[in-house]
């Protein structure tokens, strides 16, 4: 049988940094998408939030998560950014050097005509006073096929630093 | 990535009508792990569960951790007649889950499931389950605790081979 997990595209951020990581012209020939992200931002903090939007749209995003930083776990519903979904953690500029936040996102039926749900597993660990874990349920309430995925930093105000990577895979059910 | 280690489709269905259960049968034992993906809605808030090899005895248990938007909580259930895939409910809003069943074809150990359920209106949830049987899994029944999964819901089973 054919293997169906296929690399569609990958991005490695260069020395100049990048304000976004953009996967465009995503083909609709797969059933699901799997996006693996390892990123760090220039935000002047130990931590930054990873943002995501689809097809360039700035509306119709909702999210619910479960998170913990080594203390009491908590849960929130999206309120931070109206124009994108908060979809995990990444290391910020004051995190331990060479640490990156890692996030895996699974998109079932991304090219279908239903609203688009996404499963998110995200961590940022830096061998210091805190580490962070985020389990997320994202929703884009649009029936359009996803043909573009854009990753952003904290509402679009910061940049990804060098060596940040993102790999987009396609998975077929036949 | 080694050849053979990627997602191989075993079976898939898109529900043509609302259904309270769906069974993947005659599952090959040729993979190392299997992954179940469900994406869909329900006519009311329901839970999805699994039964393996038509076993309806109290051989299943679960532990889960979830966030419902205001609280984080964890609990467990033992001696169940089916293994939960979610504990906060598929509903009328689009929900999804990805669950892995490890070493499903071995005949020595009990079988473990680990997975994630996601609904932006219900919860983000991590869940593990145990089936206390050493039988190789050759059928998987997805069933609901009440009501039905809606038309258009997709259920897909993938195989992951170590070599």
mmCIF file of C-alpha atoms in Angstrom:
data_model
loop_
_atom_site.group_PDB
_atom_site.id
_atom_site.type_symbol
_atom_site.label_atom_id
_atom_site.label_comp_id
_atom_site.label_asym_id
_atom_site.label_seq_id
_atom_site.Cartn_x
_atom_site.Cartn_y
_atom_site.Cartn_z
ATOM 1 C CA UNK A 1 0.000 0.000 0.000
ATOM 2 C CA UNK A 2 1.088 3.534 -0.636
ATOM 3 C CA UNK A 3 2.434 5.678 2.136
ATOM 4 C CA UNK A 4 0.336 8.794 2.284
ATOM 5 C CA UNK A 5 2.109 11.175 4.629
ATOM 6 C CA UNK A 6 3.819 13.439 2.135
ATOM 7 C CA UNK A 7 5.854 16.576 2.682
ATOM 8 C CA UNK A 8 4.095 19.457 0.892
ATOM 9 C CA UNK A 9 6.444 22.254 1.853
ATOM 10 C CA UNK A 10 8.872 23.391 4.539
ATOM 11 C CA UNK A 11 10.274 26.707 5.737
ATOM 12 C CA UNK A 12 13.476 27.475 7.635
ATOM 13 C CA UNK A 13 13.780 31.094 8.755
ATOM 14 C CA UNK A 14 17.012 32.813 7.746
ATOM 15 C CA UNK A 15 19.303 35.244 9.545
ATOM 16 C CA UNK A 16 17.021 38.225 8.913
ATOM 17 C CA UNK A 17 14.098 36.655 10.745
ATOM 18 C CA UNK A 18 10.543 36.552 9.412
ATOM 19 C CA UNK A 19 7.366 38.310 10.467
ATOM 20 C CA UNK A 20 5.358 35.304 9.316
ATOM 21 C CA UNK A 21 5.674 31.799 7.931
ATOM 22 C CA UNK A 22 3.355 31.415 4.988
ATOM 23 C CA UNK A 23 2.288 28.240 3.202
ATOM 24 C CA UNK A 24 0.465 29.273 0.047
ATOM 25 C CA UNK A 25 -1.210 27.390 -2.804
ATOM 26 C CA UNK A 26 -1.817 24.331 -0.623
ATOM 27 C CA UNK A 27 -3.224 21.649 -2.940
ATOM 28 C CA UNK A 28 -6.618 20.158 -2.107
ATOM 29 C CA UNK A 29 -5.535 16.668 -3.107
ATOM 30 C CA UNK A 30 -5.012 15.392 0.433
ATOM 31 C CA UNK A 31 -7.548 14.447 3.102
ATOM 32 C CA UNK A 32 -5.817 15.879 6.170
ATOM 33 C CA UNK A 33 -2.873 18.174 6.888
ATOM 34 C CA UNK A 34 -0.225 17.831 9.577
ATOM 35 C CA UNK A 35 1.894 20.874 10.454
ATOM 36 C CA UNK A 36 4.974 20.553 12.658
ATOM 37 C CA UNK A 37 6.393 23.839 13.919
ATOM 38 C CA UNK A 38 9.573 24.606 15.879
ATOM 39 C CA UNK A 39 9.853 28.365 16.430
ATOM 40 C CA UNK A 40 11.263 31.127 18.600
ATOM 41 C CA UNK A 41 10.364 34.807 18.428
ATOM 42 C CA UNK A 42 12.111 38.094 19.196
ATOM 43 C CA UNK A 43 9.452 39.021 21.744
ATOM 44 C CA UNK A 44 11.186 40.603 24.783
ATOM 45 C CA UNK A 45 9.951 37.898 27.121
ATOM 46 C CA UNK A 46 10.564 34.271 27.944
ATOM 47 C CA UNK A 47 7.451 33.316 26.020
ATOM 48 C CA UNK A 48 5.392 34.307 23.008
ATOM 49 C CA UNK A 49 2.102 33.151 21.578
ATOM 50 C CA UNK A 50 1.945 31.459 18.209
ATOM 51 C CA UNK A 51 -0.829 32.746 15.960
ATOM 52 C CA UNK A 52 -2.393 31.222 12.869
ATOM 53 C CA UNK A 53 -4.814 32.251 10.158
ATOM 54 C CA UNK A 54 -6.186 30.657 7.018
ATOM 55 C CA UNK A 55 -6.612 31.908 3.447
ATOM 56 C CA UNK A 56 -5.646 35.404 4.606
ATOM 57 C CA UNK A 57 -8.923 35.674 6.502
ATOM 58 C CA UNK A 58 -9.088 37.905 9.565
ATOM 59 C CA UNK A 59 -12.361 36.648 11.047
ATOM 60 C CA UNK A 60 -14.304 33.670 12.397
ATOM 61 C CA UNK A 61 -11.641 32.172 14.660
ATOM 62 C CA UNK A 62 -12.411 30.545 18.014
ATOM 63 C CA UNK A 63 -10.296 28.446 20.339
ATOM 64 C CA UNK A 64 -10.464 26.573 23.626
ATOM 65 C CA UNK A 65 -7.371 25.253 25.376
ATOM 66 C CA UNK A 66 -5.937 23.433 28.354
ATOM 67 C CA UNK A 67 -2.609 24.730 29.574
ATOM 68 C CA UNK A 68 -0.109 24.466 32.358
ATOM 69 C CA UNK A 69 3.233 25.965 33.243
ATOM 70 C CA UNK A 70 4.144 23.551 36.004
ATOM 71 C CA UNK A 71 1.549 24.730 38.511
ATOM 72 C CA UNK A 72 -2.216 24.555 38.519
ATOM 73 C CA UNK A 73 -3.648 23.793 35.072
ATOM 74 C CA UNK A 74 -6.079 26.242 33.517
ATOM 75 C CA UNK A 75 -8.398 26.504 30.542
ATOM 76 C CA UNK A 76 -9.364 29.470 28.402
ATOM 77 C CA UNK A 77 -11.484 30.410 25.441
ATOM 78 C CA UNK A 78 -10.083 32.615 22.697
ATOM 79 C CA UNK A 79 -10.136 36.286 23.507
ATOM 80 C CA UNK A 80 -6.683 37.517 22.574
ATOM 81 C CA UNK A 81 -6.807 38.138 18.838
ATOM 82 C CA UNK A 82 -9.883 38.649 16.718
ATOM 83 C CA UNK A 83 -8.049 38.319 13.429
ATOM 84 C CA UNK A 84 -6.269 35.000 14.036
ATOM 85 C CA UNK A 85 -6.302 32.052 16.370
ATOM 86 C CA UNK A 86 -3.847 31.789 19.237
ATOM 87 C CA UNK A 87 -2.543 28.302 18.631
ATOM 88 C CA UNK A 88 0.245 27.524 21.052
ATOM 89 C CA UNK A 89 3.458 28.674 22.641
ATOM 90 C CA UNK A 90 6.883 29.544 21.390
ATOM 91 C CA UNK A 91 10.072 30.600 23.113
ATOM 92 C CA UNK A 92 10.724 34.337 23.409
ATOM 93 C CA UNK A 93 13.940 36.349 23.346
ATOM 94 C CA UNK A 94 14.794 35.878 27.034
ATOM 95 C CA UNK A 95 14.236 32.107 27.051
ATOM 96 C CA UNK A 96 17.299 29.915 27.456
ATOM 97 C CA UNK A 97 19.432 30.239 24.328
ATOM 98 C CA UNK A 98 18.756 27.769 21.521
ATOM 99 C CA UNK A 99 15.395 26.682 22.927
ATOM 100 C CA UNK A 100 12.438 26.642 20.563
ATOM 101 C CA UNK A 101 8.754 26.061 21.193
ATOM 102 C CA UNK A 102 7.339 23.043 19.367
ATOM 103 C CA UNK A 103 3.796 22.692 18.102
ATOM 104 C CA UNK A 104 1.962 20.026 16.148
ATOM 105 C CA UNK A 105 -1.327 20.840 14.424
ATOM 106 C CA UNK A 106 -3.670 18.314 12.774
ATOM 107 C CA UNK A 107 -6.283 19.512 10.241
ATOM 108 C CA UNK A 108 -8.866 16.869 9.230
ATOM 109 C CA UNK A 109 -10.831 17.419 6.006
ATOM 110 C CA UNK A 110 -9.126 20.751 5.375
ATOM 111 C CA UNK A 111 -10.459 20.875 1.824
ATOM 112 C CA UNK A 112 -14.022 19.909 2.695
ATOM 113 C CA UNK A 113 -17.106 22.092 2.925
ATOM 114 C CA UNK A 114 -17.522 21.968 6.717
ATOM 115 C CA UNK A 115 -16.127 24.409 9.247
ATOM 116 C CA UNK A 116 -12.462 23.644 9.920
ATOM 117 C CA UNK A 117 -11.406 22.175 13.260
ATOM 118 C CA UNK A 118 -7.778 21.798 14.314
ATOM 119 C CA UNK A 119 -6.098 19.821 17.085
ATOM 120 C CA UNK A 120 -3.087 21.547 18.672
ATOM 121 C CA UNK A 121 -0.317 20.165 20.911
ATOM 122 C CA UNK A 122 2.254 22.785 21.905
ATOM 123 C CA UNK A 123 5.165 23.014 24.356
ATOM 124 C CA UNK A 124 7.880 25.480 25.305
ATOM 125 C CA UNK A 125 10.476 24.169 27.734
ATOM 126 C CA UNK A 126 13.701 25.978 28.642
ATOM 127 C CA UNK A 127 15.173 24.375 31.764
ATOM 128 C CA UNK A 128 14.344 27.433 33.886
ATOM 129 C CA UNK A 129 11.669 28.473 36.336
ATOM 130 C CA UNK A 130 8.782 27.456 34.122
ATOM 131 C CA UNK A 131 7.871 25.362 31.119
ATOM 132 C CA UNK A 132 4.606 25.506 29.230
ATOM 133 C CA UNK A 133 2.204 22.979 27.788
ATOM 134 C CA UNK A 134 -0.826 23.856 25.636
ATOM 135 C CA UNK A 135 -3.474 21.503 24.286
ATOM 136 C CA UNK A 136 -5.806 23.368 21.965
ATOM 137 C CA UNK A 137 -9.020 22.983 20.010
ATOM 138 C CA UNK A 138 -9.123 25.543 17.193
ATOM 139 C CA UNK A 139 -12.011 26.290 14.878
ATOM 140 C CA UNK A 140 -12.251 28.412 11.764
ATOM 141 C CA UNK A 141 -15.973 28.844 11.111
ATOM 142 C CA UNK A 142 -15.671 28.945 7.338
ATOM 143 C CA UNK A 143 -16.617 26.337 4.755
ATOM 144 C CA UNK A 144 -13.936 27.308 2.227
ATOM 145 C CA UNK A 145 -11.138 24.851 1.553
ATOM 146 C CA UNK A 146 -7.937 25.852 3.295
ATOM 147 C CA UNK A 147 -5.418 26.820 0.631
ATOM 148 C CA UNK A 148 -3.140 29.017 2.714
ATOM 149 C CA UNK A 149 -1.831 28.745 6.279
ATOM 150 C CA UNK A 150 -0.011 31.679 7.876
ATOM 151 C CA UNK A 151 1.864 31.466 11.173
ATOM 152 C CA UNK A 152 2.375 34.691 13.130
ATOM 153 C CA UNK A 153 3.901 35.896 16.415
ATOM 154 C CA UNK A 154 1.691 37.307 19.174
ATOM 155 C CA UNK A 155 -0.859 39.014 17.008
ATOM 156 C CA UNK A 156 1.643 39.944 14.337
ATOM 157 C CA UNK A 157 3.811 42.308 16.382
ATOM 158 C CA UNK A 158 6.987 40.197 16.632
ATOM 159 C CA UNK A 159 9.136 38.077 14.318
ATOM 160 C CA UNK A 160 10.348 34.495 14.116
ATOM 161 C CA UNK A 161 14.099 34.204 14.591
ATOM 162 C CA UNK A 162 16.691 32.291 12.581
ATOM 163 C CA UNK A 163 16.445 28.484 12.560
ATOM 164 C CA UNK A 164 12.721 28.496 13.209
ATOM 165 C CA UNK A 165 11.188 25.753 11.068
ATOM 166 C CA UNK A 166 7.777 24.585 9.890
ATOM 167 C CA UNK A 167 6.948 21.435 7.930
ATOM 168 C CA UNK A 168 3.574 20.880 6.264
ATOM 169 C CA UNK A 169 2.547 17.305 5.414
ATOM 170 C CA UNK A 170 -0.422 15.982 3.486
ATOM 171 C CA UNK A 171 -2.198 12.759 4.468
ATOM 172 C CA UNK A 172 -4.518 10.837 2.133
ATOM 173 C CA UNK A 173 -7.207 8.386 3.195
ATOM 174 C CA UNK A 174 -7.036 6.411 -0.040
ATOM 175 C CA UNK B 1 11.412 8.833 7.525
ATOM 176 C CA UNK B 2 11.821 5.145 6.811
ATOM 177 C CA UNK B 3 9.752 3.576 4.067
ATOM 178 C CA UNK B 4 6.590 2.070 5.473
ATOM 179 C CA UNK B 5 6.473 4.325 8.510
ATOM 180 C CA UNK B 6 3.920 6.799 7.246
ATOM 181 C CA UNK B 7 0.149 6.916 7.378
ATOM 182 C CA UNK B 8 -1.329 4.127 5.263
ATOM 183 C CA UNK B 9 -5.097 4.249 4.812
ATOM 184 C CA UNK B 10 -6.842 1.104 6.035
ATOM 185 C CA UNK B 11 -10.460 2.193 5.707
ATOM 186 C CA UNK B 12 -12.536 5.345 5.644
ATOM 187 C CA UNK B 13 -16.178 6.301 5.586
ATOM 188 C CA UNK B 14 -18.242 9.438 5.307
ATOM 189 C CA UNK B 15 -21.580 8.860 6.984
ATOM 190 C CA UNK B 16 -24.402 9.076 4.471
ATOM 191 C CA UNK B 17 -26.955 9.211 7.250
ATOM 192 C CA UNK B 18 -26.926 9.789 10.991
ATOM 193 C CA UNK B 19 -25.569 6.716 12.724
ATOM 194 C CA UNK B 20 -25.117 5.567 16.317
ATOM 195 C CA UNK B 21 -22.193 3.302 15.447
ATOM 196 C CA UNK B 22 -19.730 2.336 12.758
ATOM 197 C CA UNK B 23 -17.486 -0.743 12.670
ATOM 198 C CA UNK B 24 -14.095 -1.205 11.039
ATOM 199 C CA UNK B 25 -13.845 -4.965 10.542
ATOM 200 C CA UNK B 26 -11.219 -7.417 9.246
ATOM 201 C CA UNK B 27 -8.370 -5.118 10.286
ATOM 202 C CA UNK B 28 -5.053 -6.452 9.058
ATOM 203 C CA UNK B 29 -2.421 -7.243 11.688
ATOM 204 C CA UNK B 30 0.388 -6.044 9.459
ATOM 205 C CA UNK B 31 0.940 -2.644 11.067
ATOM 206 C CA UNK B 32 2.596 -1.631 14.307
ATOM 207 C CA UNK B 33 0.084 0.979 15.460
ATOM 208 C CA UNK B 34 -3.204 2.250 14.132
ATOM 209 C CA UNK B 35 -4.607 5.764 14.167
ATOM 210 C CA UNK B 36 -8.291 6.684 14.164
ATOM 211 C CA UNK B 37 -9.362 10.134 12.949
ATOM 212 C CA UNK B 38 -12.945 11.365 13.385
ATOM 213 C CA UNK B 39 -14.144 14.742 12.161
ATOM 214 C CA UNK B 40 -17.776 15.698 12.378
ATOM 215 C CA UNK B 41 -20.814 16.769 14.290
ATOM 216 C CA UNK B 42 -23.678 15.254 16.256
ATOM 217 C CA UNK B 43 -27.359 16.053 16.510
ATOM 218 C CA UNK B 44 -26.979 16.472 20.268
ATOM 219 C CA UNK B 45 -24.096 16.418 22.697
ATOM 220 C CA UNK B 46 -22.842 12.837 22.762
ATOM 221 C CA UNK B 47 -19.761 10.873 23.684
ATOM 222 C CA UNK B 48 -17.954 8.572 21.299
ATOM 223 C CA UNK B 49 -16.622 5.248 22.520
ATOM 224 C CA UNK B 50 -14.709 2.232 21.203
ATOM 225 C CA UNK B 51 -15.217 -1.484 21.521
ATOM 226 C CA UNK B 52 -12.687 -3.967 20.174
ATOM 227 C CA UNK B 53 -13.429 -7.402 18.685
ATOM 228 C CA UNK B 54 -17.117 -7.102 19.737
ATOM 229 C CA UNK B 55 -16.133 -7.254 23.419
ATOM 230 C CA UNK B 56 -19.006 -5.743 25.446
ATOM 231 C CA UNK B 57 -17.731 -6.859 28.842
ATOM 232 C CA UNK B 58 -16.372 -4.507 31.494
ATOM 233 C CA UNK B 59 -12.788 -4.676 30.208
ATOM 234 C CA UNK B 60 -12.246 -0.995 29.421
ATOM 235 C CA UNK B 61 -10.944 1.955 31.442
ATOM 236 C CA UNK B 62 -10.014 5.606 30.814
ATOM 237 C CA UNK B 63 -8.085 8.504 32.311
ATOM 238 C CA UNK B 64 -8.475 11.987 30.887
ATOM 239 C CA UNK B 65 -7.431 15.598 31.272
ATOM 240 C CA UNK B 66 -9.493 18.380 29.759
ATOM 241 C CA UNK B 67 -10.010 22.120 29.576
ATOM 242 C CA UNK B 68 -13.554 23.360 28.981
ATOM 243 C CA UNK B 69 -12.755 27.049 28.638
ATOM 244 C CA UNK B 70 -13.087 27.880 32.323
ATOM 245 C CA UNK B 71 -11.786 24.876 34.239
ATOM 246 C CA UNK B 72 -9.090 22.237 33.891
ATOM 247 C CA UNK B 73 -9.932 18.862 35.308
ATOM 248 C CA UNK B 74 -8.919 15.226 35.287
ATOM 249 C CA UNK B 75 -10.744 12.042 36.190
ATOM 250 C CA UNK B 76 -10.860 8.355 35.405
ATOM 251 C CA UNK B 77 -13.362 5.586 34.837
ATOM 252 C CA UNK B 78 -12.871 1.870 35.349
ATOM 253 C CA UNK B 79 -14.654 -1.343 34.375
ATOM 254 C CA UNK B 80 -16.453 0.206 31.445
ATOM 255 C CA UNK B 81 -18.207 -1.711 28.690
ATOM 256 C CA UNK B 82 -16.607 0.610 26.129
ATOM 257 C CA UNK B 83 -13.622 2.956 26.027
ATOM 258 C CA UNK B 84 -14.338 6.689 25.804
ATOM 259 C CA UNK B 85 -12.818 8.716 22.976
ATOM 260 C CA UNK B 86 -13.999 11.961 24.529
ATOM 261 C CA UNK B 87 -15.579 12.820 27.842
ATOM 262 C CA UNK B 88 -17.001 16.249 27.107
ATOM 263 C CA UNK B 89 -18.928 15.510 23.974
ATOM 264 C CA UNK B 90 -19.180 15.711 20.226
ATOM 265 C CA UNK B 91 -21.854 18.263 19.491
ATOM 266 C CA UNK B 92 -23.522 20.290 16.764
ATOM 267 C CA UNK B 93 -20.306 22.247 16.236
ATOM 268 C CA UNK B 94 -17.462 20.755 14.255
ATOM 269 C CA UNK B 95 -15.367 18.480 16.471
ATOM 270 C CA UNK B 96 -12.438 16.200 15.798
ATOM 271 C CA UNK B 97 -10.107 13.706 17.367
ATOM 272 C CA UNK B 98 -6.973 11.733 16.623
ATOM 273 C CA UNK B 99 -6.406 8.567 18.640
ATOM 274 C CA UNK B 100 -3.522 6.078 18.455
ATOM 275 C CA UNK B 101 -3.871 2.429 19.406
ATOM 276 C CA UNK B 102 -0.459 1.042 20.179
ATOM 277 C CA UNK B 103 0.855 -2.409 19.257
ATOM 278 C CA UNK B 104 -2.705 -3.434 18.470
ATOM 279 C CA UNK B 105 -1.896 -6.780 16.865
ATOM 280 C CA UNK B 106 0.237 -8.306 19.598
ATOM 281 C CA UNK B 107 -1.157 -11.258 21.540
ATOM 282 C CA UNK B 108 0.840 -10.760 24.739
ATOM 283 C CA UNK B 109 -0.172 -7.451 26.264
ATOM 284 C CA UNK B 110 -3.318 -5.468 27.013
ATOM 285 C CA UNK B 111 -4.022 -2.707 24.493
ATOM 286 C CA UNK B 112 -3.536 1.013 25.137
ATOM 287 C CA UNK B 113 -5.073 3.998 23.373
ATOM 288 C CA UNK B 114 -3.812 7.580 23.644
ATOM 289 C CA UNK B 115 -5.473 10.466 21.899
ATOM 290 C CA UNK B 116 -6.669 14.008 21.605
ATOM 291 C CA UNK B 117 -10.207 15.312 21.256
ATOM 292 C CA UNK B 118 -10.779 18.917 20.140
ATOM 293 C CA UNK B 119 -13.890 21.072 20.088
ATOM 294 C CA UNK B 120 -13.632 24.834 20.328
ATOM 295 C CA UNK B 121 -17.078 24.968 21.938
ATOM 296 C CA UNK B 122 -16.681 21.982 24.272
ATOM 297 C CA UNK B 123 -13.100 21.194 25.274
ATOM 298 C CA UNK B 124 -9.500 20.431 24.492
ATOM 299 C CA UNK B 125 -8.873 17.004 25.906
ATOM 300 C CA UNK B 126 -6.133 14.393 26.255
ATOM 301 C CA UNK B 127 -7.327 10.877 26.967
ATOM 302 C CA UNK B 128 -5.872 7.423 27.447
ATOM 303 C CA UNK B 129 -7.694 4.109 27.493
ATOM 304 C CA UNK B 130 -6.978 0.493 28.253
ATOM 305 C CA UNK B 131 -8.605 -2.699 26.934
ATOM 306 C CA UNK B 132 -7.796 -5.561 29.222
ATOM 307 C CA UNK B 133 -7.357 -8.224 26.571
ATOM 308 C CA UNK B 134 -4.337 -9.851 24.969
ATOM 309 C CA UNK B 135 -6.202 -10.598 21.744
ATOM 310 C CA UNK B 136 -5.037 -8.944 18.562
ATOM 311 C CA UNK B 137 -7.477 -6.209 17.563
ATOM 312 C CA UNK B 138 -9.216 -7.148 14.331
ATOM 313 C CA UNK B 139 -12.330 -4.982 14.590
ATOM 314 C CA UNK B 140 -13.078 -1.561 16.025
ATOM 315 C CA UNK B 141 -16.585 -0.361 16.704
ATOM 316 C CA UNK B 142 -17.112 3.368 17.195
ATOM 317 C CA UNK B 143 -20.351 3.915 19.084
ATOM 318 C CA UNK B 144 -22.152 6.804 20.717
ATOM 319 C CA UNK B 145 -23.547 7.034 24.210
ATOM 320 C CA UNK B 146 -26.781 8.552 22.952
ATOM 321 C CA UNK B 147 -28.191 10.042 19.781
ATOM 322 C CA UNK B 148 -26.061 9.828 16.627
ATOM 323 C CA UNK B 149 -23.100 11.133 14.695
ATOM 324 C CA UNK B 150 -24.422 13.378 11.937
ATOM 325 C CA UNK B 151 -24.421 12.895 8.202
ATOM 326 C CA UNK B 152 -21.109 13.943 6.716
ATOM 327 C CA UNK B 153 -19.023 12.866 9.696
ATOM 328 C CA UNK B 154 -15.841 11.136 8.530
ATOM 329 C CA UNK B 155 -14.112 8.230 10.246
ATOM 330 C CA UNK B 156 -10.728 7.062 8.967
ATOM 331 C CA UNK B 157 -8.359 4.359 10.124
ATOM 332 C CA UNK B 158 -4.649 4.572 9.266
ATOM 333 C CA UNK B 159 -1.873 2.034 9.781
ATOM 334 C CA UNK B 160 1.609 2.954 10.986
ATOM 335 C CA UNK B 161 4.327 0.401 10.300
ATOM 336 C CA UNK B 162 7.652 0.413 12.119
ATOM 337 C CA UNK B 163 9.413 -1.344 9.246
#
